[in-house]
PDB file of N, CA and C in Angstrom:
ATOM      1  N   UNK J  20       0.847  -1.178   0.000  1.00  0.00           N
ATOM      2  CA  UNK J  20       0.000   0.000   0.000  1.00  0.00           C
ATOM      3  C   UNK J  20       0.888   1.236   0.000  1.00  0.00           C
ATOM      4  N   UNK J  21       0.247   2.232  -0.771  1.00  0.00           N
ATOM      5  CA  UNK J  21       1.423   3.434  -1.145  1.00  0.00           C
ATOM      6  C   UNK J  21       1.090   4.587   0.211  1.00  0.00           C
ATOM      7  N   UNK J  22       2.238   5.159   0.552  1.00  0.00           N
ATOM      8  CA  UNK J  22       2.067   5.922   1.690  1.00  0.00           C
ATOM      9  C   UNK J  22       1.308   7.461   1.637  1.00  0.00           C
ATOM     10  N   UNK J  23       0.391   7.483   2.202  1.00  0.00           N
ATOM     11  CA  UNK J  23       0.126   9.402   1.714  1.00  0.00           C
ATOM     12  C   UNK J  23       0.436   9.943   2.804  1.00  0.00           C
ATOM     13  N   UNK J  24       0.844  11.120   3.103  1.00  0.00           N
ATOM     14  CA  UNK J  24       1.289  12.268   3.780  1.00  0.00           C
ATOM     15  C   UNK J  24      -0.040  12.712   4.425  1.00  0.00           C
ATOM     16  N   UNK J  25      -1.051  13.187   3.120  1.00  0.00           N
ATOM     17  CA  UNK J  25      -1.901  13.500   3.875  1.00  0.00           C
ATOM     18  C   UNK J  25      -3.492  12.739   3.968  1.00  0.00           C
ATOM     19  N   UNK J  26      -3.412  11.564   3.756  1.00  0.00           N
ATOM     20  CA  UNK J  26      -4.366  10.715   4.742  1.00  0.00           C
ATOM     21  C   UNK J  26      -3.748  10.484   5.655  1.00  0.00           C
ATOM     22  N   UNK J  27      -2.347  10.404   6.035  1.00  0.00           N
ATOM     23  CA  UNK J  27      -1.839  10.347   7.284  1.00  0.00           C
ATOM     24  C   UNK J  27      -2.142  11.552   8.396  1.00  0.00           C
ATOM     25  N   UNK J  28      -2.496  12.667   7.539  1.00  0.00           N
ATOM     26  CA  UNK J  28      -2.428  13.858   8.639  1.00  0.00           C
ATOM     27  C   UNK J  28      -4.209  13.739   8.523  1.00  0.00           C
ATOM     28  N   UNK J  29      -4.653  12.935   7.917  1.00  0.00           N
ATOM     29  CA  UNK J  29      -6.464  12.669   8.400  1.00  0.00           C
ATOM     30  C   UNK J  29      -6.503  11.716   9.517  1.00  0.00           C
ATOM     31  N   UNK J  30      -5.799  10.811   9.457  1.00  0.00           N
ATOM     32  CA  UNK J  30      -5.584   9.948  10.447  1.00  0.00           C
ATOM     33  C   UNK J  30      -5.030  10.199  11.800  1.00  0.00           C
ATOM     34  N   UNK J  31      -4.352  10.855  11.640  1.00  0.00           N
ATOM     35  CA  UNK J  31      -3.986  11.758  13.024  1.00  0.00           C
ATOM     36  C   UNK J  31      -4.473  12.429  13.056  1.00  0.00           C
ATOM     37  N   UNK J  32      -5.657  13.279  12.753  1.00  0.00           N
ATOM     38  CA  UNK J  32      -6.480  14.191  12.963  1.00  0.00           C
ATOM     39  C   UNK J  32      -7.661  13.258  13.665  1.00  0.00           C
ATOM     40  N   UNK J  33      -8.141  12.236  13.118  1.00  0.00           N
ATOM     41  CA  UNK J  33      -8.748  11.244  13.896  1.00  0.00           C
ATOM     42  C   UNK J  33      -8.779  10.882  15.037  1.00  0.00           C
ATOM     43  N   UNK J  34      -7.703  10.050  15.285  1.00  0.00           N
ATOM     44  CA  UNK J  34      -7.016   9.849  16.538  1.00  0.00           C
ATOM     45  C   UNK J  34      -6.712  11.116  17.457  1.00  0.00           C
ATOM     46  N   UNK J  35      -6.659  12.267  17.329  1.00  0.00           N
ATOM     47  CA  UNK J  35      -6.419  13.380  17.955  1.00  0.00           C
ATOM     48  C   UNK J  35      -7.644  13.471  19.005  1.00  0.00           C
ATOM     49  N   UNK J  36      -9.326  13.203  18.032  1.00  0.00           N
ATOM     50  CA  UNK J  36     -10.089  13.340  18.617  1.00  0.00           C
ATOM     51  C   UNK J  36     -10.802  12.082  18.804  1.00  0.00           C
ATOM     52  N   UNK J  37      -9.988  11.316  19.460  1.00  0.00           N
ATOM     53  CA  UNK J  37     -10.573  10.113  19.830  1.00  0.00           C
ATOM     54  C   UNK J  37     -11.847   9.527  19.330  1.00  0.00           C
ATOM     55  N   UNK J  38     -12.013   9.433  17.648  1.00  0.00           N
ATOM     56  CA  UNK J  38     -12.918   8.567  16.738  1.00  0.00           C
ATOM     57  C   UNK J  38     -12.236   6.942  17.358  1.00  0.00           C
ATOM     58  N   UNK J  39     -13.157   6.230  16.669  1.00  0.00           N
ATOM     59  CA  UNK J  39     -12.958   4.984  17.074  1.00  0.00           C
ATOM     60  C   UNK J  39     -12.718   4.122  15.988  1.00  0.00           C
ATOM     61  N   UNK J  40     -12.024   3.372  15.594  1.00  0.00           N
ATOM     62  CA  UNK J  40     -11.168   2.626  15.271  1.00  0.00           C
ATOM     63  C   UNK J  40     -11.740   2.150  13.460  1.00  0.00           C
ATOM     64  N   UNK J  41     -12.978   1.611  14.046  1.00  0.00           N
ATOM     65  CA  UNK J  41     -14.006   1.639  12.792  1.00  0.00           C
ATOM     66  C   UNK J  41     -14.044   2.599  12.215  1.00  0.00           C
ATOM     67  N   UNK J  42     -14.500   4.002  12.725  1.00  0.00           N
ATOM     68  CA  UNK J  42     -14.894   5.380  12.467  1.00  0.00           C
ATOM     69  C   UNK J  42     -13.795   5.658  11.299  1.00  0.00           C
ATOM     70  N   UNK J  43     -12.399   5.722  12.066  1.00  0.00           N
ATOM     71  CA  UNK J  43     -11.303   6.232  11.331  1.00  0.00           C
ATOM     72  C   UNK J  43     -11.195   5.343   9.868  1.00  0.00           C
ATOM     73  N   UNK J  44     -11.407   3.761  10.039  1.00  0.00           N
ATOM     74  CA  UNK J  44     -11.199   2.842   8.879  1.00  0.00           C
ATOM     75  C   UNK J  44     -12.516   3.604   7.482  1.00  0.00           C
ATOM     76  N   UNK J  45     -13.314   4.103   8.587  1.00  0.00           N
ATOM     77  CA  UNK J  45     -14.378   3.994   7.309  1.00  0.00           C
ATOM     78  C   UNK J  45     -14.103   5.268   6.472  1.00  0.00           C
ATOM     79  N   UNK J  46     -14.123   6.958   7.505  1.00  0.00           N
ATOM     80  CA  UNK J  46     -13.754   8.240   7.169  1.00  0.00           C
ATOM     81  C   UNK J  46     -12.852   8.003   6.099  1.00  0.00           C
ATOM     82  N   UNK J  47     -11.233   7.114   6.516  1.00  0.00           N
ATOM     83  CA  UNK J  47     -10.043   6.559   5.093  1.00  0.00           C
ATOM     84  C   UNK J  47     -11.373   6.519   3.850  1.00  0.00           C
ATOM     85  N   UNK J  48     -11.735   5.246   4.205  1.00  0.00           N
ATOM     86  CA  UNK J  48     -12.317   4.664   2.619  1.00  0.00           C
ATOM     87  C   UNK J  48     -13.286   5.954   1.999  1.00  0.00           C
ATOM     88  N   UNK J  49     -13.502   7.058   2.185  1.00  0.00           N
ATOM     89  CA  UNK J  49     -14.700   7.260   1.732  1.00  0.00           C
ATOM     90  C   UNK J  49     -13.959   8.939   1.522  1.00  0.00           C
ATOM     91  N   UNK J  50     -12.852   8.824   2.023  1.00  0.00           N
ATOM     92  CA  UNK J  50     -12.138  10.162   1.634  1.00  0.00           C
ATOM     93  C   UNK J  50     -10.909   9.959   0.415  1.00  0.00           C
ATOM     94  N   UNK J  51     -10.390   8.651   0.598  1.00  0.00           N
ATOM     95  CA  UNK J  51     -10.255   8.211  -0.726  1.00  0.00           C
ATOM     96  C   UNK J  51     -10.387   7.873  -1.496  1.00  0.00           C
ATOM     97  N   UNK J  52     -11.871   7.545  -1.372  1.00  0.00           N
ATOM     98  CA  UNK J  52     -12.935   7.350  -2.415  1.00  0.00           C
ATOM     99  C   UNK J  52     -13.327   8.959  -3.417  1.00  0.00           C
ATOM    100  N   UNK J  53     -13.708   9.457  -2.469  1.00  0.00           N
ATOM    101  CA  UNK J  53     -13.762  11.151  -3.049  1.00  0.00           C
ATOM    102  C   UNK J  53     -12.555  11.626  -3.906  1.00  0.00           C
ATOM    103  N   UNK J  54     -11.218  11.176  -3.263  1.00  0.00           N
ATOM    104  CA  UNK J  54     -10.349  12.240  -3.831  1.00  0.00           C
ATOM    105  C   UNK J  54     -10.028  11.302  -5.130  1.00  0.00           C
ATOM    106  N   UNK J  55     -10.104   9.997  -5.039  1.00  0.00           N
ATOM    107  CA  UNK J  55     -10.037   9.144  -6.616  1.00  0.00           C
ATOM    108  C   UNK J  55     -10.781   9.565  -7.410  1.00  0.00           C
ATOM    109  N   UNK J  56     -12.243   9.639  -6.924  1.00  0.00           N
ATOM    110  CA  UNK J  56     -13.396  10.121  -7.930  1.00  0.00           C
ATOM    111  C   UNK J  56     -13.404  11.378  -8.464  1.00  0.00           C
ATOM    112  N   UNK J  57     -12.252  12.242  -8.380  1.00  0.00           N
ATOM    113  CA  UNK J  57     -11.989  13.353  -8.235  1.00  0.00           C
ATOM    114  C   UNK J  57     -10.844  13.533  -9.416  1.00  0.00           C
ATOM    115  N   UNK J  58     -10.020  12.626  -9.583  1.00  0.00           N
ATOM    116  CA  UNK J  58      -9.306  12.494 -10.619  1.00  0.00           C
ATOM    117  C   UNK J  58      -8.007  12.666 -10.061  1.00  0.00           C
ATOM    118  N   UNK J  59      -7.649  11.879  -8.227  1.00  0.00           N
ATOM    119  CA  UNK J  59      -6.744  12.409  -7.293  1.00  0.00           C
ATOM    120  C   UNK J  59      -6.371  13.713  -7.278  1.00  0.00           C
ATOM    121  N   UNK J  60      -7.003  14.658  -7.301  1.00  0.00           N
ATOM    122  CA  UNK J  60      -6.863  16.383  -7.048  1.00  0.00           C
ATOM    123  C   UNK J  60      -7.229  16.555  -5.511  1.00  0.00           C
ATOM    124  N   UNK J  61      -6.391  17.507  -4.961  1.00  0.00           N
ATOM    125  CA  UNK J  61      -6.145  17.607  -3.446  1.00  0.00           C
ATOM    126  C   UNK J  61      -7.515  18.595  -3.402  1.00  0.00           C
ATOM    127  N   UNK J  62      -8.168  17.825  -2.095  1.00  0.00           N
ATOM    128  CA  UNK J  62      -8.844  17.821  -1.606  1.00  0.00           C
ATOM    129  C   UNK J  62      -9.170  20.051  -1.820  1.00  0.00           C
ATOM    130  N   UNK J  63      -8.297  20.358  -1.024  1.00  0.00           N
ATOM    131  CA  UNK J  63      -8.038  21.922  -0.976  1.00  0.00           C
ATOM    132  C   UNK J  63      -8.397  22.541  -2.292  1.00  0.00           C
ATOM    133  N   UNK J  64      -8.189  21.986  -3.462  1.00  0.00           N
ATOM    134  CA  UNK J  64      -8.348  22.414  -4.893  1.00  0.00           C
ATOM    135  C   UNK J  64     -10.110  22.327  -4.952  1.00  0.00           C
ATOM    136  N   UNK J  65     -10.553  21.437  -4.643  1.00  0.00           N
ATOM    137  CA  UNK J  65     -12.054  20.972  -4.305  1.00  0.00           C
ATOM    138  C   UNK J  65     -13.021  22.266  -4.137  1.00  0.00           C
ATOM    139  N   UNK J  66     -14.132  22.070  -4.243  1.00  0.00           N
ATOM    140  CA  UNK J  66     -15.481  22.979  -3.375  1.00  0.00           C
ATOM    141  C   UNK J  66     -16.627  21.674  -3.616  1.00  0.00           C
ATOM    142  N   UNK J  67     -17.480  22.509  -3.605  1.00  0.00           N
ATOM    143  CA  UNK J  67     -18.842  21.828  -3.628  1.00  0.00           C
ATOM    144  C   UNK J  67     -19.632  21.099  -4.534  1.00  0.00           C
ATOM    145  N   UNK J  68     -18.774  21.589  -5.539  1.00  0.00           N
ATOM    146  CA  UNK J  68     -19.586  21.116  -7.261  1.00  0.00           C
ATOM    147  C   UNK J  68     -18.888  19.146  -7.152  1.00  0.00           C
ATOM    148  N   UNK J  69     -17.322  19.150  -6.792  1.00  0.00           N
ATOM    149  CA  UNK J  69     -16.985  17.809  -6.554  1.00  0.00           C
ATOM    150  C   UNK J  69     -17.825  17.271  -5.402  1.00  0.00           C
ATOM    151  N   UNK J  70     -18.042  17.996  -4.178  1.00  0.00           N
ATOM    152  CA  UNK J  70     -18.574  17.255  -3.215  1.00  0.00           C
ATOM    153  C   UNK J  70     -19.766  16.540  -3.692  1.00  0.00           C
ATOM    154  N   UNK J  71     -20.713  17.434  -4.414  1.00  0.00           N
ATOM    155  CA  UNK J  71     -22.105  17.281  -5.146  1.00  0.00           C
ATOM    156  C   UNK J  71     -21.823  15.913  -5.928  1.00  0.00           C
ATOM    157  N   UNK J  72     -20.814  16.284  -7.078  1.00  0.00           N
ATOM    158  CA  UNK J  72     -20.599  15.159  -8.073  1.00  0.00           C
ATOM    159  C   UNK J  72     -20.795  14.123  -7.374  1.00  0.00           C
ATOM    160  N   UNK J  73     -19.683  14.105  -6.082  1.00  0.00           N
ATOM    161  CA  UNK J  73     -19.326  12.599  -5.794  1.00  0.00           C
ATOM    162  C   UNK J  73     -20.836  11.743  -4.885  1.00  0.00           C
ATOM    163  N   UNK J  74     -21.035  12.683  -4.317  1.00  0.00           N
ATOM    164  CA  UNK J  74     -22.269  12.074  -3.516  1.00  0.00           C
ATOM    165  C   UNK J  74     -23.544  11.691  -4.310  1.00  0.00           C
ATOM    166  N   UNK J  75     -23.914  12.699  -5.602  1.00  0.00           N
ATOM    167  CA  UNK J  75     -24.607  12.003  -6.495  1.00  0.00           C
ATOM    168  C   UNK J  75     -24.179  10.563  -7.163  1.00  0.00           C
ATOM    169  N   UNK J  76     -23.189  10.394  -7.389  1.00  0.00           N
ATOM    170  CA  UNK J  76     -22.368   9.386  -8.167  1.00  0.00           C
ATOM    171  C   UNK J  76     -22.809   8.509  -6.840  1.00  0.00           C
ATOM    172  N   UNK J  77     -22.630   8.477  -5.983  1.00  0.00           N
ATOM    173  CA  UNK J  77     -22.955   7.401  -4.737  1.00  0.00           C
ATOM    174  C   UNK J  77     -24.034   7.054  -4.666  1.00  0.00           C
ATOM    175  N   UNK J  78     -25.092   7.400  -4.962  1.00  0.00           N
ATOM    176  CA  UNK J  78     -26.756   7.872  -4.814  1.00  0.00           C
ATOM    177  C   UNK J  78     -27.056   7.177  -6.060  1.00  0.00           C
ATOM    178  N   UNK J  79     -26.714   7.404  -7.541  1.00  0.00           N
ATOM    179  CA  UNK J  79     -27.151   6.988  -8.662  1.00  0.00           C
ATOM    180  C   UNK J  79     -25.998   5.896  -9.418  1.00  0.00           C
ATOM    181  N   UNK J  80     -25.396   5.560  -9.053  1.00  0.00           N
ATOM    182  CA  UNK J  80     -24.540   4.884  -9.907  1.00  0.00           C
ATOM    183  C   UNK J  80     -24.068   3.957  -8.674  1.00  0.00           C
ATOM    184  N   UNK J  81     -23.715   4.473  -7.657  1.00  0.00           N
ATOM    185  CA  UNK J  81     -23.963   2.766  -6.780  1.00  0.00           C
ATOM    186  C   UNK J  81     -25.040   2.342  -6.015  1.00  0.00           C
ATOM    187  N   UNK J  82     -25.951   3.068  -6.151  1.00  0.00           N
ATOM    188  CA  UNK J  82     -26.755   2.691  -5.507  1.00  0.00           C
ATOM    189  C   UNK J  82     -27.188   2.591  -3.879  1.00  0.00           C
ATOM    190  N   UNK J  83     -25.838   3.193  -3.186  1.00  0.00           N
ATOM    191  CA  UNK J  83     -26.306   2.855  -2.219  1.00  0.00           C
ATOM    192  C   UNK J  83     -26.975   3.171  -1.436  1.00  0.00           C
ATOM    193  N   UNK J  84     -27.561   2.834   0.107  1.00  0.00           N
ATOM    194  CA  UNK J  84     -28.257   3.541   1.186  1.00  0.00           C
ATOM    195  C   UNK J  84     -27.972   4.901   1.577  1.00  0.00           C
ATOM    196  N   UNK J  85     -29.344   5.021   2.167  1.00  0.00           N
ATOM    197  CA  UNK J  85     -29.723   6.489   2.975  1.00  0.00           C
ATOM    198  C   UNK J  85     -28.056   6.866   3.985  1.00  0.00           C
ATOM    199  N   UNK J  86     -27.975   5.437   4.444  1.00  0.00           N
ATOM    200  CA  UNK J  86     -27.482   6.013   5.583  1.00  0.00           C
ATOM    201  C   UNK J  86     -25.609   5.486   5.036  1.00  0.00           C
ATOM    202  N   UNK J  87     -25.282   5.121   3.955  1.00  0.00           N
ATOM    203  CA  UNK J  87     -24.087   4.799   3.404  1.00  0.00           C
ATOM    204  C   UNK J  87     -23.865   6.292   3.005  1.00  0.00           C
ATOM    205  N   UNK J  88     -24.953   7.010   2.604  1.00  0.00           N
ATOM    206  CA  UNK J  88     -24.456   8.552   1.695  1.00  0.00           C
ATOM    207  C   UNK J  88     -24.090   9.902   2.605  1.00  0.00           C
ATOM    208  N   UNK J  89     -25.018   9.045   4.157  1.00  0.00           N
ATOM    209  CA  UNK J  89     -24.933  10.209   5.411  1.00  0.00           C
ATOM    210  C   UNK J  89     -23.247   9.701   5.823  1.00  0.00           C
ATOM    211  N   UNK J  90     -22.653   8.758   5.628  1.00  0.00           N
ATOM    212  CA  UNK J  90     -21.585   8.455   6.702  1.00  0.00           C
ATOM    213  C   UNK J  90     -20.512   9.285   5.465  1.00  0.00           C
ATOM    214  N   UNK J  91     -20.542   8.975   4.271  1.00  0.00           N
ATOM    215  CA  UNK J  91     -19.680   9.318   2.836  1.00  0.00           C
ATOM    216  C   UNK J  91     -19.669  11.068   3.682  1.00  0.00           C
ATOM    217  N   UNK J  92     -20.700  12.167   3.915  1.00  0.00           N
ATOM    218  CA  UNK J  92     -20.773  13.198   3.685  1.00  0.00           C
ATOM    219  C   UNK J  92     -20.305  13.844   5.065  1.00  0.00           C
ATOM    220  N   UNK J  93     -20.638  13.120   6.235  1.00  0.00           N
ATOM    221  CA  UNK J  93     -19.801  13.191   7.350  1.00  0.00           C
ATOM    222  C   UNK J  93     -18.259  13.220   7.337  1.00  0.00           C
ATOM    223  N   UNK J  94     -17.781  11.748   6.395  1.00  0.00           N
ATOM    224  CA  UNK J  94     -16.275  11.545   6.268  1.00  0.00           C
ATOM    225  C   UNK J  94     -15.559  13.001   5.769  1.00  0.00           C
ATOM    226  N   UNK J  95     -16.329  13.364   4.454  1.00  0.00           N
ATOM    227  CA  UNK J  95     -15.889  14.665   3.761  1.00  0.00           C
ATOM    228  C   UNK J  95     -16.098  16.334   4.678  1.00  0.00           C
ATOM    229  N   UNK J  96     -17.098  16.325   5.059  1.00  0.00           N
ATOM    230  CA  UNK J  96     -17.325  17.831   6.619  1.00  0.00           C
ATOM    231  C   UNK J  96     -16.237  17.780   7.336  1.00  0.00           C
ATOM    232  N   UNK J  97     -15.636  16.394   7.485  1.00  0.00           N
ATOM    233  CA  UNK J  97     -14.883  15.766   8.825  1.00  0.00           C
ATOM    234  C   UNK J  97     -13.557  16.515   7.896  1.00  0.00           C
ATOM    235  N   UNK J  98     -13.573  15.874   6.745  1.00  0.00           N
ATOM    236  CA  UNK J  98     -12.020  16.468   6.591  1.00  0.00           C
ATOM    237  C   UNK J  98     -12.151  17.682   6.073  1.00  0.00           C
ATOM    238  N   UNK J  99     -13.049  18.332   5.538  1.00  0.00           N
ATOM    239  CA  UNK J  99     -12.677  20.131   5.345  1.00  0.00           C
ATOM    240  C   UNK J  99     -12.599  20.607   6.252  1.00  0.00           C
ATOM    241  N   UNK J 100     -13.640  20.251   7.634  1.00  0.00           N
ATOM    242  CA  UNK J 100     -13.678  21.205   8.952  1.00  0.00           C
ATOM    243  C   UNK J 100     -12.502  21.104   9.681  1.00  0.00           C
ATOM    244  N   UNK J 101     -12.152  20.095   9.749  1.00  0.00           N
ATOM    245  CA  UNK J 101     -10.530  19.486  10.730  1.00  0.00           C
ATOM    246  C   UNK J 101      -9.593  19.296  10.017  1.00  0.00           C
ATOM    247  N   UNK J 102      -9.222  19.037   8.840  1.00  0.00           N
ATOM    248  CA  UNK J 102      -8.073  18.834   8.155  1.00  0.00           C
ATOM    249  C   UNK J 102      -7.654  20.092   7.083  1.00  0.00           C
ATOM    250  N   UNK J 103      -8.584  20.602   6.954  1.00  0.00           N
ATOM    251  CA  UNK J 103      -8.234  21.531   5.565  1.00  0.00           C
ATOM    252  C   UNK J 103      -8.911  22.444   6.331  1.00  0.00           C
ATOM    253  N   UNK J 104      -9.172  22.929   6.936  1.00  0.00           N
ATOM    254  CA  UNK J 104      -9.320  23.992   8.529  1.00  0.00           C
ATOM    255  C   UNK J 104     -10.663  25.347   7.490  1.00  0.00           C
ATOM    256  N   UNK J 105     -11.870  24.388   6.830  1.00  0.00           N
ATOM    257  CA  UNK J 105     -12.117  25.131   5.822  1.00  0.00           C
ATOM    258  C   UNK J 105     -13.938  24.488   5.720  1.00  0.00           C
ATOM    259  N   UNK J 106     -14.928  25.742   6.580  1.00  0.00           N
ATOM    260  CA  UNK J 106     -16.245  25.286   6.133  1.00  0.00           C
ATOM    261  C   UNK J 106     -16.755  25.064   5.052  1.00  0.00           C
ATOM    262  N   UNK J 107     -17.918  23.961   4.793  1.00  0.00           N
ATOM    263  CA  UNK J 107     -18.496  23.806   3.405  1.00  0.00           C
ATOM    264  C   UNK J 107     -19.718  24.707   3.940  1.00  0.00           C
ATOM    265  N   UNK J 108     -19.645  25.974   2.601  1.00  0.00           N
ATOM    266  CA  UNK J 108     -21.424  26.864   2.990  1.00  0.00           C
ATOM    267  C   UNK J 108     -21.905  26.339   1.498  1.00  0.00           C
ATOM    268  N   UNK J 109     -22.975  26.312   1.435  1.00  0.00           N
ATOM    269  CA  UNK J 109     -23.995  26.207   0.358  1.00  0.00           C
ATOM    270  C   UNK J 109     -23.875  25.353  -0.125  1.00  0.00           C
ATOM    271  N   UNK J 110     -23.594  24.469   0.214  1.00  0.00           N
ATOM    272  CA  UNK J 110     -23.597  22.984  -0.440  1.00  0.00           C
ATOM    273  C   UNK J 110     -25.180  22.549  -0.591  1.00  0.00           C
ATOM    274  N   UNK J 111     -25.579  22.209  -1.733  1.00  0.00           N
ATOM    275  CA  UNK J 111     -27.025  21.754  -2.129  1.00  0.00           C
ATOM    276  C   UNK J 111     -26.596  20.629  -1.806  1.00  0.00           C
ATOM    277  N   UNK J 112     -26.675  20.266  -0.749  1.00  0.00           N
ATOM    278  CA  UNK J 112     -26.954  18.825  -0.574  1.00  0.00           C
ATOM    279  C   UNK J 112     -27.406  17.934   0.833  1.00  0.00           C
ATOM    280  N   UNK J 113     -27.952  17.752   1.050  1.00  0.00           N
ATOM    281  CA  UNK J 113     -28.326  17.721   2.693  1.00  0.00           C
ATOM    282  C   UNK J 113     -28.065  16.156   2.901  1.00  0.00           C
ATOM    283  N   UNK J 114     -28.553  15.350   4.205  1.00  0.00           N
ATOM    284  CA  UNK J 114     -28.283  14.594   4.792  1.00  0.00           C
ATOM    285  C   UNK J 114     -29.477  13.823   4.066  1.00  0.00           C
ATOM    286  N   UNK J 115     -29.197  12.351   4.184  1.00  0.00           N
ATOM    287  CA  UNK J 115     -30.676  11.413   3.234  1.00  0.00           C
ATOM    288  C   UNK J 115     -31.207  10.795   4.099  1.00  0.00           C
ATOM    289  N   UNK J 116     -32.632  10.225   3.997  1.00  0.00           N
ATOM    290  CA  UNK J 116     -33.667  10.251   4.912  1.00  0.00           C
ATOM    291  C   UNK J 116     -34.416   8.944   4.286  1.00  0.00           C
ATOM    292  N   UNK J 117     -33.913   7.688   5.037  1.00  0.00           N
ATOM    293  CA  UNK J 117     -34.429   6.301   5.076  1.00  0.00           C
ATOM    294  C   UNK J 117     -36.047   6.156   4.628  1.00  0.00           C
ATOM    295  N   UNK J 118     -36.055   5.910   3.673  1.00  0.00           N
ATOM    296  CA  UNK J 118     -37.766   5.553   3.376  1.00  0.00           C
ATOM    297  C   UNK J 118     -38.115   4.860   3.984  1.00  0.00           C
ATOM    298  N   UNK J 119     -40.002   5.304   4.777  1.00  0.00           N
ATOM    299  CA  UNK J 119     -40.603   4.885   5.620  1.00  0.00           C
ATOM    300  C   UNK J 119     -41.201   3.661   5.390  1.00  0.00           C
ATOM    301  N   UNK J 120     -41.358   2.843   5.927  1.00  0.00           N
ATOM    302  CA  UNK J 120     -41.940   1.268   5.283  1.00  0.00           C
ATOM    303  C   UNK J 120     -42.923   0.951   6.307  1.00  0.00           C
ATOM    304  N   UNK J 121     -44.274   1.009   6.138  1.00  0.00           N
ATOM    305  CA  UNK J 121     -45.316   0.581   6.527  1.00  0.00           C
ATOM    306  C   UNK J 121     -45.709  -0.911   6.948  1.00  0.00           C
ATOM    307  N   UNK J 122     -45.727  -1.080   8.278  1.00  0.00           N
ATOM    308  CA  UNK J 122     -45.912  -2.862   8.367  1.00  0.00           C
ATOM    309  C   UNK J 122     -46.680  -3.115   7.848  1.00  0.00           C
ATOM    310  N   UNK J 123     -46.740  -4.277   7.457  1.00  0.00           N
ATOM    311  CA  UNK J 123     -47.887  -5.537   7.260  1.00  0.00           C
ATOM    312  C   UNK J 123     -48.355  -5.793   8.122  1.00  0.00           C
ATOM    313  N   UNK J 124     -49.917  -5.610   8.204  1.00  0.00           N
ATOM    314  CA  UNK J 124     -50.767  -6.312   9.471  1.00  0.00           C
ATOM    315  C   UNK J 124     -51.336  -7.563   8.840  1.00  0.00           C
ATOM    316  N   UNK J 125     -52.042  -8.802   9.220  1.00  0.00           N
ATOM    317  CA  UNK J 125     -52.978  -9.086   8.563  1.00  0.00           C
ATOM    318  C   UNK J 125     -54.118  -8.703   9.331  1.00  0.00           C
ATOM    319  N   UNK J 126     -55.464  -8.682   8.431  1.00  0.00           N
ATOM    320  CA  UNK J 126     -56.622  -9.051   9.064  1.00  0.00           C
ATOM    321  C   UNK J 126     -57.223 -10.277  10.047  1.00  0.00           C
ATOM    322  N   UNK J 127     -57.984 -10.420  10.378  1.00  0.00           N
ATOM    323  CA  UNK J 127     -58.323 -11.326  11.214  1.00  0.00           C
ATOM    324  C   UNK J 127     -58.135 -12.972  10.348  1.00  0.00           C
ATOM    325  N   UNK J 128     -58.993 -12.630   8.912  1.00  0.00           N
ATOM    326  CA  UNK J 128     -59.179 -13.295   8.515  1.00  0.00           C
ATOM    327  C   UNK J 128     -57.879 -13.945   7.548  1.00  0.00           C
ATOM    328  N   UNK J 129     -57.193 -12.934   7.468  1.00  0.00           N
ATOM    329  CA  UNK J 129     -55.782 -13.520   6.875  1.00  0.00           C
ATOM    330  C   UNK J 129     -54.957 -14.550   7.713  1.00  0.00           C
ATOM    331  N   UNK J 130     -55.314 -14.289   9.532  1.00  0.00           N
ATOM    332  CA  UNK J 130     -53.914 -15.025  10.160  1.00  0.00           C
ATOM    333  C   UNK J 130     -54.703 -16.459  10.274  1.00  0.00           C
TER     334      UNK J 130
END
């Protein structure tokens, strides 16, 4: 595995504030997920239009969960706010919200 400088200084930014072990493994995958999908361009070069890209690209092209796209967008806040010492404002993009699923009852006559 090739060494980076600065996922290392995400990683110690981690550990600084006592995330947990998982936390830190996942924040890695999903911040080097971004900066690949990105065309490896440093993070700092970035704004919102990549943040957008990438989280749509997560949403429509992998498909995944509500709550896979909330942890992806956390990982990325996590490293502009603490690592790149730099708020995201106006980002069109908010946090995603688990579709509600209605039980199955049966009727009397169903059970």
């Amino acid at each position: 595995m090739s060494y980076s400088p600065f996922l290392e200084s995400v990683r110690v930014e981690l550990r600084t504030r006592h995330y947990s072990l998982k936390t830190e493994k996942s924040y890695l995958y999903w911040i080097k997920g971004y900066i690949l999908f990105n065309d490896k361009k440093h993070p700092d070069e970035m704004g919102n239009r990549e943040i957008e890209r990438f989280l749509n690209h997560l949403a429509v092209n992998r498909a995944v969960s509500a709550a896979t796209q909330n942890q992806a967008l956390c990982a990325i806040i996590f490293l502009y706010r603490f690592v790149i010492k730099r708020d995201i404002k106006g980002l069109n993009y908010s946090f995603s919200k688990r579709d509600v699923t209605l039980p199955t009852v049966l009727s009397a006559d169903e059970a």
